[in-house]
mmCIF file of C-alpha atoms in Angstrom:
data_model
loop_
_atom_site.group_PDB
_atom_site.id
_atom_site.type_symbol
_atom_site.label_atom_id
_atom_site.label_comp_id
_atom_site.label_asym_id
_atom_site.label_seq_id
_atom_site.Cartn_x
_atom_site.Cartn_y
_atom_site.Cartn_z
ATOM 1 C CA MET A 8 77.122 174.757 134.784
ATOM 2 C CA SER A 9 75.381 174.907 131.394
ATOM 3 C CA ASP A 10 75.956 172.108 128.863
ATOM 4 C CA ARG A 11 77.446 174.569 126.362
ATOM 5 C CA LEU A 12 79.968 175.757 128.933
ATOM 6 C CA ALA A 13 80.734 172.191 130.018
ATOM 7 C CA VAL A 14 81.721 171.172 126.467
ATOM 8 C CA LEU A 15 83.796 174.295 125.755
ATOM 9 C CA PRO A 16 87.136 172.557 126.557
ATOM 10 C CA GLN A 17 86.369 170.000 123.835
ATOM 11 C CA TYR A 18 86.512 172.748 121.206
ATOM 12 C CA LEU A 19 90.010 173.629 122.416
ATOM 13 C CA LEU A 20 91.501 170.127 122.767
ATOM 14 C CA PRO A 21 93.618 168.648 119.917
ATOM 15 C CA LYS A 22 91.052 165.849 119.580
ATOM 16 C CA GLN A 23 92.521 164.182 116.488
ATOM 17 C CA ALA A 24 96.055 164.011 117.914
ATOM 18 C CA LEU A 25 94.726 162.782 121.257
ATOM 19 C CA THR A 26 92.654 160.105 119.521
ATOM 20 C CA GLN A 27 95.613 158.892 117.444
ATOM 21 C CA LEU A 28 97.809 158.713 120.553
ATOM 22 C CA MET A 29 95.210 156.818 122.577
ATOM 23 C CA GLY A 30 94.610 154.458 119.665
ATOM 24 C CA LYS A 31 98.302 153.543 119.613
ATOM 25 C CA LEU A 32 98.489 153.139 123.394
ATOM 26 C CA ALA A 33 95.383 150.937 123.410
ATOM 27 C CA GLY A 34 97.049 148.600 120.921
ATOM 28 C CA LEU A 35 100.263 148.167 122.916
ATOM 29 C CA GLU A 36 101.011 144.818 124.546
ATOM 30 C CA GLY A 37 102.531 146.002 127.807
ATOM 31 C CA GLY A 38 102.341 142.909 129.981
ATOM 32 C CA SER A 39 101.738 143.694 133.654
ATOM 33 C CA ALA A 40 101.342 147.413 132.897
ATOM 34 C CA THR A 41 98.511 146.666 130.452
ATOM 35 C CA THR A 42 96.873 144.364 132.997
ATOM 36 C CA ALA A 43 97.069 147.095 135.645
ATOM 37 C CA VAL A 44 95.336 149.583 133.339
ATOM 38 C CA ILE A 45 92.618 147.035 132.528
ATOM 39 C CA ARG A 46 92.060 146.273 136.233
ATOM 40 C CA TRP A 47 91.785 150.011 136.973
ATOM 41 C CA PHE A 48 89.285 150.454 134.119
ATOM 42 C CA ILE A 49 87.148 147.530 135.326
ATOM 43 C CA GLN A 50 87.004 148.979 138.840
ATOM 44 C CA ARG A 51 86.486 152.581 137.700
ATOM 45 C CA TYR A 52 83.595 151.793 135.348
ATOM 46 C CA LYS A 53 82.218 148.710 137.145
ATOM 47 C CA VAL A 54 82.605 146.425 134.137
ATOM 48 C CA ASN A 55 80.792 143.105 134.586
ATOM 49 C CA MET A 56 83.507 140.609 133.673
ATOM 50 C CA SER A 57 81.311 137.627 134.587
ATOM 51 C CA GLU A 58 79.665 138.093 131.175
ATOM 52 C CA ALA A 59 82.956 138.014 129.270
ATOM 53 C CA LEU A 60 84.171 134.888 127.520
ATOM 54 C CA GLU A 61 87.486 135.430 129.332
ATOM 55 C CA ALA A 62 86.956 136.934 132.802
ATOM 56 C CA ASP A 63 90.647 137.195 133.799
ATOM 57 C CA PRO A 64 92.036 140.694 133.002
ATOM 58 C CA ALA A 65 95.537 139.217 132.628
ATOM 59 C CA ALA A 66 94.354 137.180 129.635
ATOM 60 C CA TYR A 67 94.170 140.297 127.438
ATOM 61 C CA LYS A 68 97.442 141.277 125.778
ATOM 62 C CA SER A 69 96.292 144.807 124.933
ATOM 63 C CA PHE A 70 93.623 147.218 126.108
ATOM 64 C CA ASN A 71 91.940 146.917 122.707
ATOM 65 C CA GLN A 72 91.615 143.156 123.161
ATOM 66 C CA PHE A 73 89.903 143.773 126.494
ATOM 67 C CA PHE A 74 87.694 146.576 125.194
ATOM 68 C CA THR A 75 86.385 144.464 122.289
ATOM 69 C CA ARG A 76 86.098 141.322 124.453
ATOM 70 C CA PRO A 77 83.554 138.722 123.306
ATOM 71 C CA LEU A 78 80.749 137.630 125.603
ATOM 72 C CA ARG A 79 80.029 134.143 126.864
ATOM 73 C CA PRO A 80 77.544 132.209 124.718
ATOM 74 C CA GLY A 81 74.004 132.666 125.949
ATOM 75 C CA VAL A 82 74.383 135.889 127.952
ATOM 76 C CA ARG A 83 72.600 137.922 125.252
ATOM 77 C CA PRO A 84 69.752 135.709 123.987
ATOM 78 C CA LEU A 85 67.925 137.225 121.019
ATOM 79 C CA ALA A 86 64.434 138.527 121.729
ATOM 80 C CA ASP A 87 61.518 137.027 119.828
ATOM 81 C CA ALA A 88 61.055 140.174 117.744
ATOM 82 C CA ASP A 89 61.528 141.391 114.183
ATOM 83 C CA TRP A 90 64.095 143.939 115.371
ATOM 84 C CA VAL A 91 66.572 143.683 118.244
ATOM 85 C CA CYS A 92 68.920 146.250 119.748
ATOM 86 C CA PRO A 93 72.281 146.104 117.913
ATOM 87 C CA VAL A 94 74.449 147.055 120.907
ATOM 88 C CA ASP A 95 74.664 147.140 124.668
ATOM 89 C CA GLY A 96 73.836 150.696 125.602
ATOM 90 C CA ALA A 97 71.181 153.244 126.448
ATOM 91 C CA ILE A 98 68.625 154.497 123.928
ATOM 92 C CA SER A 99 69.173 158.240 124.234
ATOM 93 C CA GLN A 100 66.602 159.182 121.573
ATOM 94 C CA LEU A 101 63.999 157.273 119.566
ATOM 95 C CA GLY A 102 61.196 158.442 117.308
ATOM 96 C CA ARG A 103 59.989 159.776 114.002
ATOM 97 C CA ILE A 104 62.166 161.704 111.546
ATOM 98 C CA THR A 105 60.312 165.018 111.442
ATOM 99 C CA GLY A 106 60.271 168.421 109.734
ATOM 100 C CA ALA A 107 58.515 169.671 106.607
ATOM 101 C CA ALA A 108 60.786 167.540 104.438
ATOM 102 C CA GLY A 109 60.800 164.633 106.896
ATOM 103 C CA ASP A 110 64.566 164.855 107.288
ATOM 104 C CA GLN A 111 65.115 166.151 110.834
ATOM 105 C CA ILE A 112 66.475 163.868 113.574
ATOM 106 C CA PHE A 113 66.073 164.955 117.184
ATOM 107 C CA GLN A 114 69.429 165.033 119.002
ATOM 108 C CA ALA A 115 68.650 166.689 122.327
ATOM 109 C CA LYS A 116 66.722 169.657 123.652
ATOM 110 C CA GLY A 117 67.152 172.494 121.155
ATOM 111 C CA HIS A 118 69.117 170.428 118.621
ATOM 112 C CA HIS A 119 68.168 168.605 115.413
ATOM 113 C CA TYR A 120 70.280 167.490 112.455
ATOM 114 C CA SER A 121 69.395 166.239 108.986
ATOM 115 C CA THR A 122 69.482 162.710 107.633
ATOM 116 C CA GLN A 123 71.422 163.996 104.606
ATOM 117 C CA ALA A 124 74.150 165.426 106.830
ATOM 118 C CA LEU A 125 74.285 162.207 108.864
ATOM 119 C CA VAL A 126 74.886 159.963 105.820
ATOM 120 C CA GLY A 127 77.593 162.201 104.388
ATOM 121 C CA GLY A 128 75.608 164.391 102.011
ATOM 122 C CA ASP A 129 73.946 161.700 99.871
ATOM 123 C CA ALA A 130 70.526 163.241 99.180
ATOM 124 C CA ALA A 131 69.159 160.171 97.364
ATOM 125 C CA LEU A 132 70.071 157.873 100.253
ATOM 126 C CA ALA A 133 68.632 160.260 102.842
ATOM 127 C CA ALA A 134 65.367 160.621 100.880
ATOM 128 C CA GLN A 135 64.611 156.933 101.416
ATOM 129 C CA PHE A 136 64.146 157.683 105.124
ATOM 130 C CA ALA A 137 61.943 160.782 104.797
ATOM 131 C CA HIS A 138 59.293 160.704 107.538
ATOM 132 C CA GLY A 139 60.740 157.404 108.750
ATOM 133 C CA HIS A 140 62.091 156.563 112.197
ATOM 134 C CA PHE A 141 65.434 156.650 113.994
ATOM 135 C CA ALA A 142 67.075 155.332 117.148
ATOM 136 C CA THR A 143 70.205 156.712 118.826
ATOM 137 C CA ILE A 144 72.001 154.349 121.216
ATOM 138 C CA TYR A 145 74.871 155.466 123.448
ATOM 139 C CA LEU A 146 77.521 152.985 124.605
ATOM 140 C CA SER A 147 79.160 153.847 127.916
ATOM 141 C CA PRO A 148 82.746 152.802 128.727
ATOM 142 C CA ARG A 149 81.512 149.782 130.708
ATOM 143 C CA ASP A 150 79.458 148.341 127.849
ATOM 144 C CA TYR A 151 80.225 145.470 125.484
ATOM 145 C CA HIS A 152 81.492 147.211 122.323
ATOM 146 C CA ARG A 153 80.726 144.811 119.509
ATOM 147 C CA ILE A 154 77.892 145.712 117.161
ATOM 148 C CA HIS A 155 75.319 143.197 115.943
ATOM 149 C CA MET A 156 72.626 143.063 113.276
ATOM 150 C CA PRO A 157 69.238 144.355 114.473
ATOM 151 C CA CYS A 158 67.625 142.286 111.708
ATOM 152 C CA ALA A 159 68.780 140.163 108.780
ATOM 153 C CA GLY A 160 70.114 142.186 105.869
ATOM 154 C CA ARG A 161 72.195 142.286 102.707
ATOM 155 C CA LEU A 162 75.010 144.830 102.713
ATOM 156 C CA LEU A 163 74.732 147.386 99.901
ATOM 157 C CA ARG A 164 77.193 150.163 100.734
ATOM 158 C CA MET A 165 79.645 151.410 103.335
ATOM 159 C CA ILE A 166 80.503 155.115 103.505
ATOM 160 C CA TYR A 167 83.285 156.612 105.606
ATOM 161 C CA VAL A 168 82.557 160.251 106.485
ATOM 162 C CA PRO A 169 85.371 162.329 108.030
ATOM 163 C CA GLY A 170 84.525 164.706 110.844
ATOM 164 C CA ASP A 171 85.195 165.982 114.328
ATOM 165 C CA LEU A 172 85.896 163.789 117.327
ATOM 166 C CA PHE A 173 83.785 165.278 120.094
ATOM 167 C CA SER A 174 82.759 163.083 122.988
ATOM 168 C CA VAL A 175 79.292 161.558 122.493
ATOM 169 C CA ASN A 176 78.155 161.453 126.122
ATOM 170 C CA PRO A 177 74.743 162.956 127.029
ATOM 171 C CA THR A 178 76.223 166.283 128.160
ATOM 172 C CA THR A 179 77.976 166.750 124.814
ATOM 173 C CA ALA A 180 74.825 165.753 122.923
ATOM 174 C CA ARG A 181 73.009 168.583 124.691
ATOM 175 C CA GLY A 182 75.846 171.074 124.213
ATOM 176 C CA VAL A 183 77.200 170.539 120.666
ATOM 177 C CA PRO A 184 74.789 171.282 117.780
ATOM 178 C CA GLY A 185 74.578 168.555 115.119
ATOM 179 C CA LEU A 186 76.953 166.326 117.079
ATOM 180 C CA PHE A 187 76.239 163.001 115.346
ATOM 181 C CA ALA A 188 76.323 164.589 111.874
ATOM 182 C CA ARG A 189 79.634 166.374 112.499
ATOM 183 C CA ASN A 190 81.651 163.603 114.169
ATOM 184 C CA GLU A 191 83.571 161.027 112.124
ATOM 185 C CA ARG A 192 81.315 158.096 111.186
ATOM 186 C CA VAL A 193 80.894 154.919 109.163
ATOM 187 C CA VAL A 194 77.535 154.580 107.395
ATOM 188 C CA CYS A 195 76.458 150.984 106.699
ATOM 189 C CA VAL A 196 73.534 150.614 104.271
ATOM 190 C CA PHE A 197 71.576 147.344 104.255
ATOM 191 C CA GLU A 198 68.610 145.878 102.439
ATOM 192 C CA GLY A 199 66.213 143.914 104.643
ATOM 193 C CA ASP A 200 64.537 140.667 103.663
ATOM 194 C CA ASP A 201 61.477 142.722 102.650
ATOM 195 C CA GLY A 202 63.595 144.607 100.092
ATOM 196 C CA ARG A 203 63.515 147.880 102.037
ATOM 197 C CA PRO A 204 66.664 149.732 103.135
ATOM 198 C CA TRP A 205 67.872 150.487 106.622
ATOM 199 C CA VAL A 206 71.042 152.155 107.862
ATOM 200 C CA ASN A 207 73.346 151.672 110.842
ATOM 201 C CA VAL A 208 75.688 154.618 111.431
ATOM 202 C CA LEU A 209 78.742 154.028 113.646
ATOM 203 C CA VAL A 210 79.693 157.370 115.203
ATOM 204 C CA GLY A 211 83.264 158.026 116.281
ATOM 205 C CA ALA A 212 84.281 160.105 119.299
ATOM 206 C CA THR A 213 87.249 161.443 121.253
ATOM 207 C CA ILE A 214 89.842 158.672 121.807
ATOM 208 C CA VAL A 215 87.853 156.208 119.664
ATOM 209 C CA GLY A 216 90.943 154.652 118.108
ATOM 210 C CA SER A 217 89.071 153.089 115.220
ATOM 211 C CA MET A 218 85.885 151.488 113.975
ATOM 212 C CA ALA A 219 85.830 148.118 112.243
ATOM 213 C CA THR A 220 83.374 145.928 110.335
ATOM 214 C CA VAL A 221 83.461 142.159 109.900
ATOM 215 C CA TRP A 222 83.528 142.425 106.091
ATOM 216 C CA HIS A 223 86.241 145.090 105.833
ATOM 217 C CA GLY A 224 88.282 145.106 109.021
ATOM 218 C CA ILE A 225 89.491 148.438 110.441
ATOM 219 C CA VAL A 226 87.965 151.329 108.487
ATOM 220 C CA ASN A 227 89.801 154.149 110.225
ATOM 221 C CA PRO A 228 92.651 154.903 110.439
ATOM 222 C CA PRO A 229 93.611 155.974 107.850
ATOM 223 C CA ARG A 230 91.790 159.287 108.126
ATOM 224 C CA PRO A 231 92.232 160.903 104.686
ATOM 225 C CA GLY A 232 89.847 163.789 105.382
ATOM 226 C CA THR A 233 87.568 162.895 102.452
ATOM 227 C CA VAL A 234 84.458 160.764 102.031
ATOM 228 C CA ARG A 235 85.240 157.193 100.934
ATOM 229 C CA GLU A 236 82.730 154.639 99.732
ATOM 230 C CA TRP A 237 82.653 150.898 99.096
ATOM 231 C CA ALA A 238 79.860 149.282 97.043
ATOM 232 C CA TYR A 239 78.668 145.723 97.666
ATOM 233 C CA HIS A 240 75.640 145.540 95.354
ATOM 234 C CA ASP A 241 77.261 142.845 93.225
ATOM 235 C CA ARG A 242 78.116 140.661 96.230
ATOM 236 C CA GLU A 243 75.722 138.465 98.156
ATOM 237 C CA LEU A 244 76.979 139.627 101.551
ATOM 238 C CA ARG A 245 74.153 138.743 103.940
ATOM 239 C CA LEU A 246 74.247 138.804 107.733
ATOM 240 C CA ALA A 247 71.688 137.148 109.992
ATOM 241 C CA ARG A 248 69.774 138.908 112.757
ATOM 242 C CA GLY A 249 72.047 139.047 115.798
ATOM 243 C CA ALA A 250 75.250 138.343 113.834
ATOM 244 C CA GLU A 251 78.271 140.485 114.660
ATOM 245 C CA MET A 252 78.750 143.273 112.108
ATOM 246 C CA GLY A 253 81.439 145.454 113.655
ATOM 247 C CA ARG A 254 83.083 146.893 116.736
ATOM 248 C CA PHE A 255 84.322 150.098 118.339
ATOM 249 C CA LEU A 256 87.906 150.278 119.550
ATOM 250 C CA LEU A 257 86.955 152.777 122.300
ATOM 251 C CA GLY A 258 83.619 154.693 122.169
ATOM 252 C CA SER A 259 80.749 155.368 121.115
ATOM 253 C CA THR A 260 77.223 155.676 119.576
ATOM 254 C CA VAL A 261 75.143 154.101 116.808
ATOM 255 C CA VAL A 262 72.265 155.751 114.951
ATOM 256 C CA LEU A 263 69.725 153.554 113.151
ATOM 257 C CA LEU A 264 67.534 154.850 110.300
ATOM 258 C CA PHE A 265 64.355 153.107 109.161
ATOM 259 C CA PRO A 266 62.021 153.931 106.246
ATOM 260 C CA PRO A 267 58.383 154.871 106.951
ATOM 261 C CA GLY A 268 56.205 152.077 108.262
#
């Protein structure tokens, strides 16, 4: 079956309604019923609970608590490097931002999308990454779903961009043009210690109940259908390399943007 045919049902599903319903269910505290769902999920996706701070599935009051579980201290030591991976997951794509204008990000075979579309239409922001580099990292259901700082940085802006809620698995990435620039997303703009910008984009997906950051809390819902922005230029909001910066409540993918060099 071709990838385009495989993703056809996603065009027909009521993705927003399904996501809202699953978000509510994931937040319910259902006692033994919640524990049973968590146990099924652990077995189905082979989740390694030995890494979790709390390994007992019955300790989690809701599925969301389990899904955003913290890890035991020391199980993710930081590499001795200027940049570290911000999430557990698989790097699905990595490379230079190409094209005549230096604004094209490779998604999958036959598909590119623009940096301007990814960041919600802000041409000035996108221009800072012309001919730079990107990394796309996919989190599977079994992964740890908190997001950490790949390097130290000062928060400048956060932009909520409304969009679709397609799945972000590899098959969908191959079958849906411009997937990461059409799904709902939260764009976090930082300034590194060298004074240069970098961006971490949190991409939503089907049944991703919400995305949250440590400085704001839950960003969505609400889902007003319009771009929203928060500015932090006048605040000294700095996060260290490896510090937690956010989390997915179900889902998803992050896309990092770096300037040239």
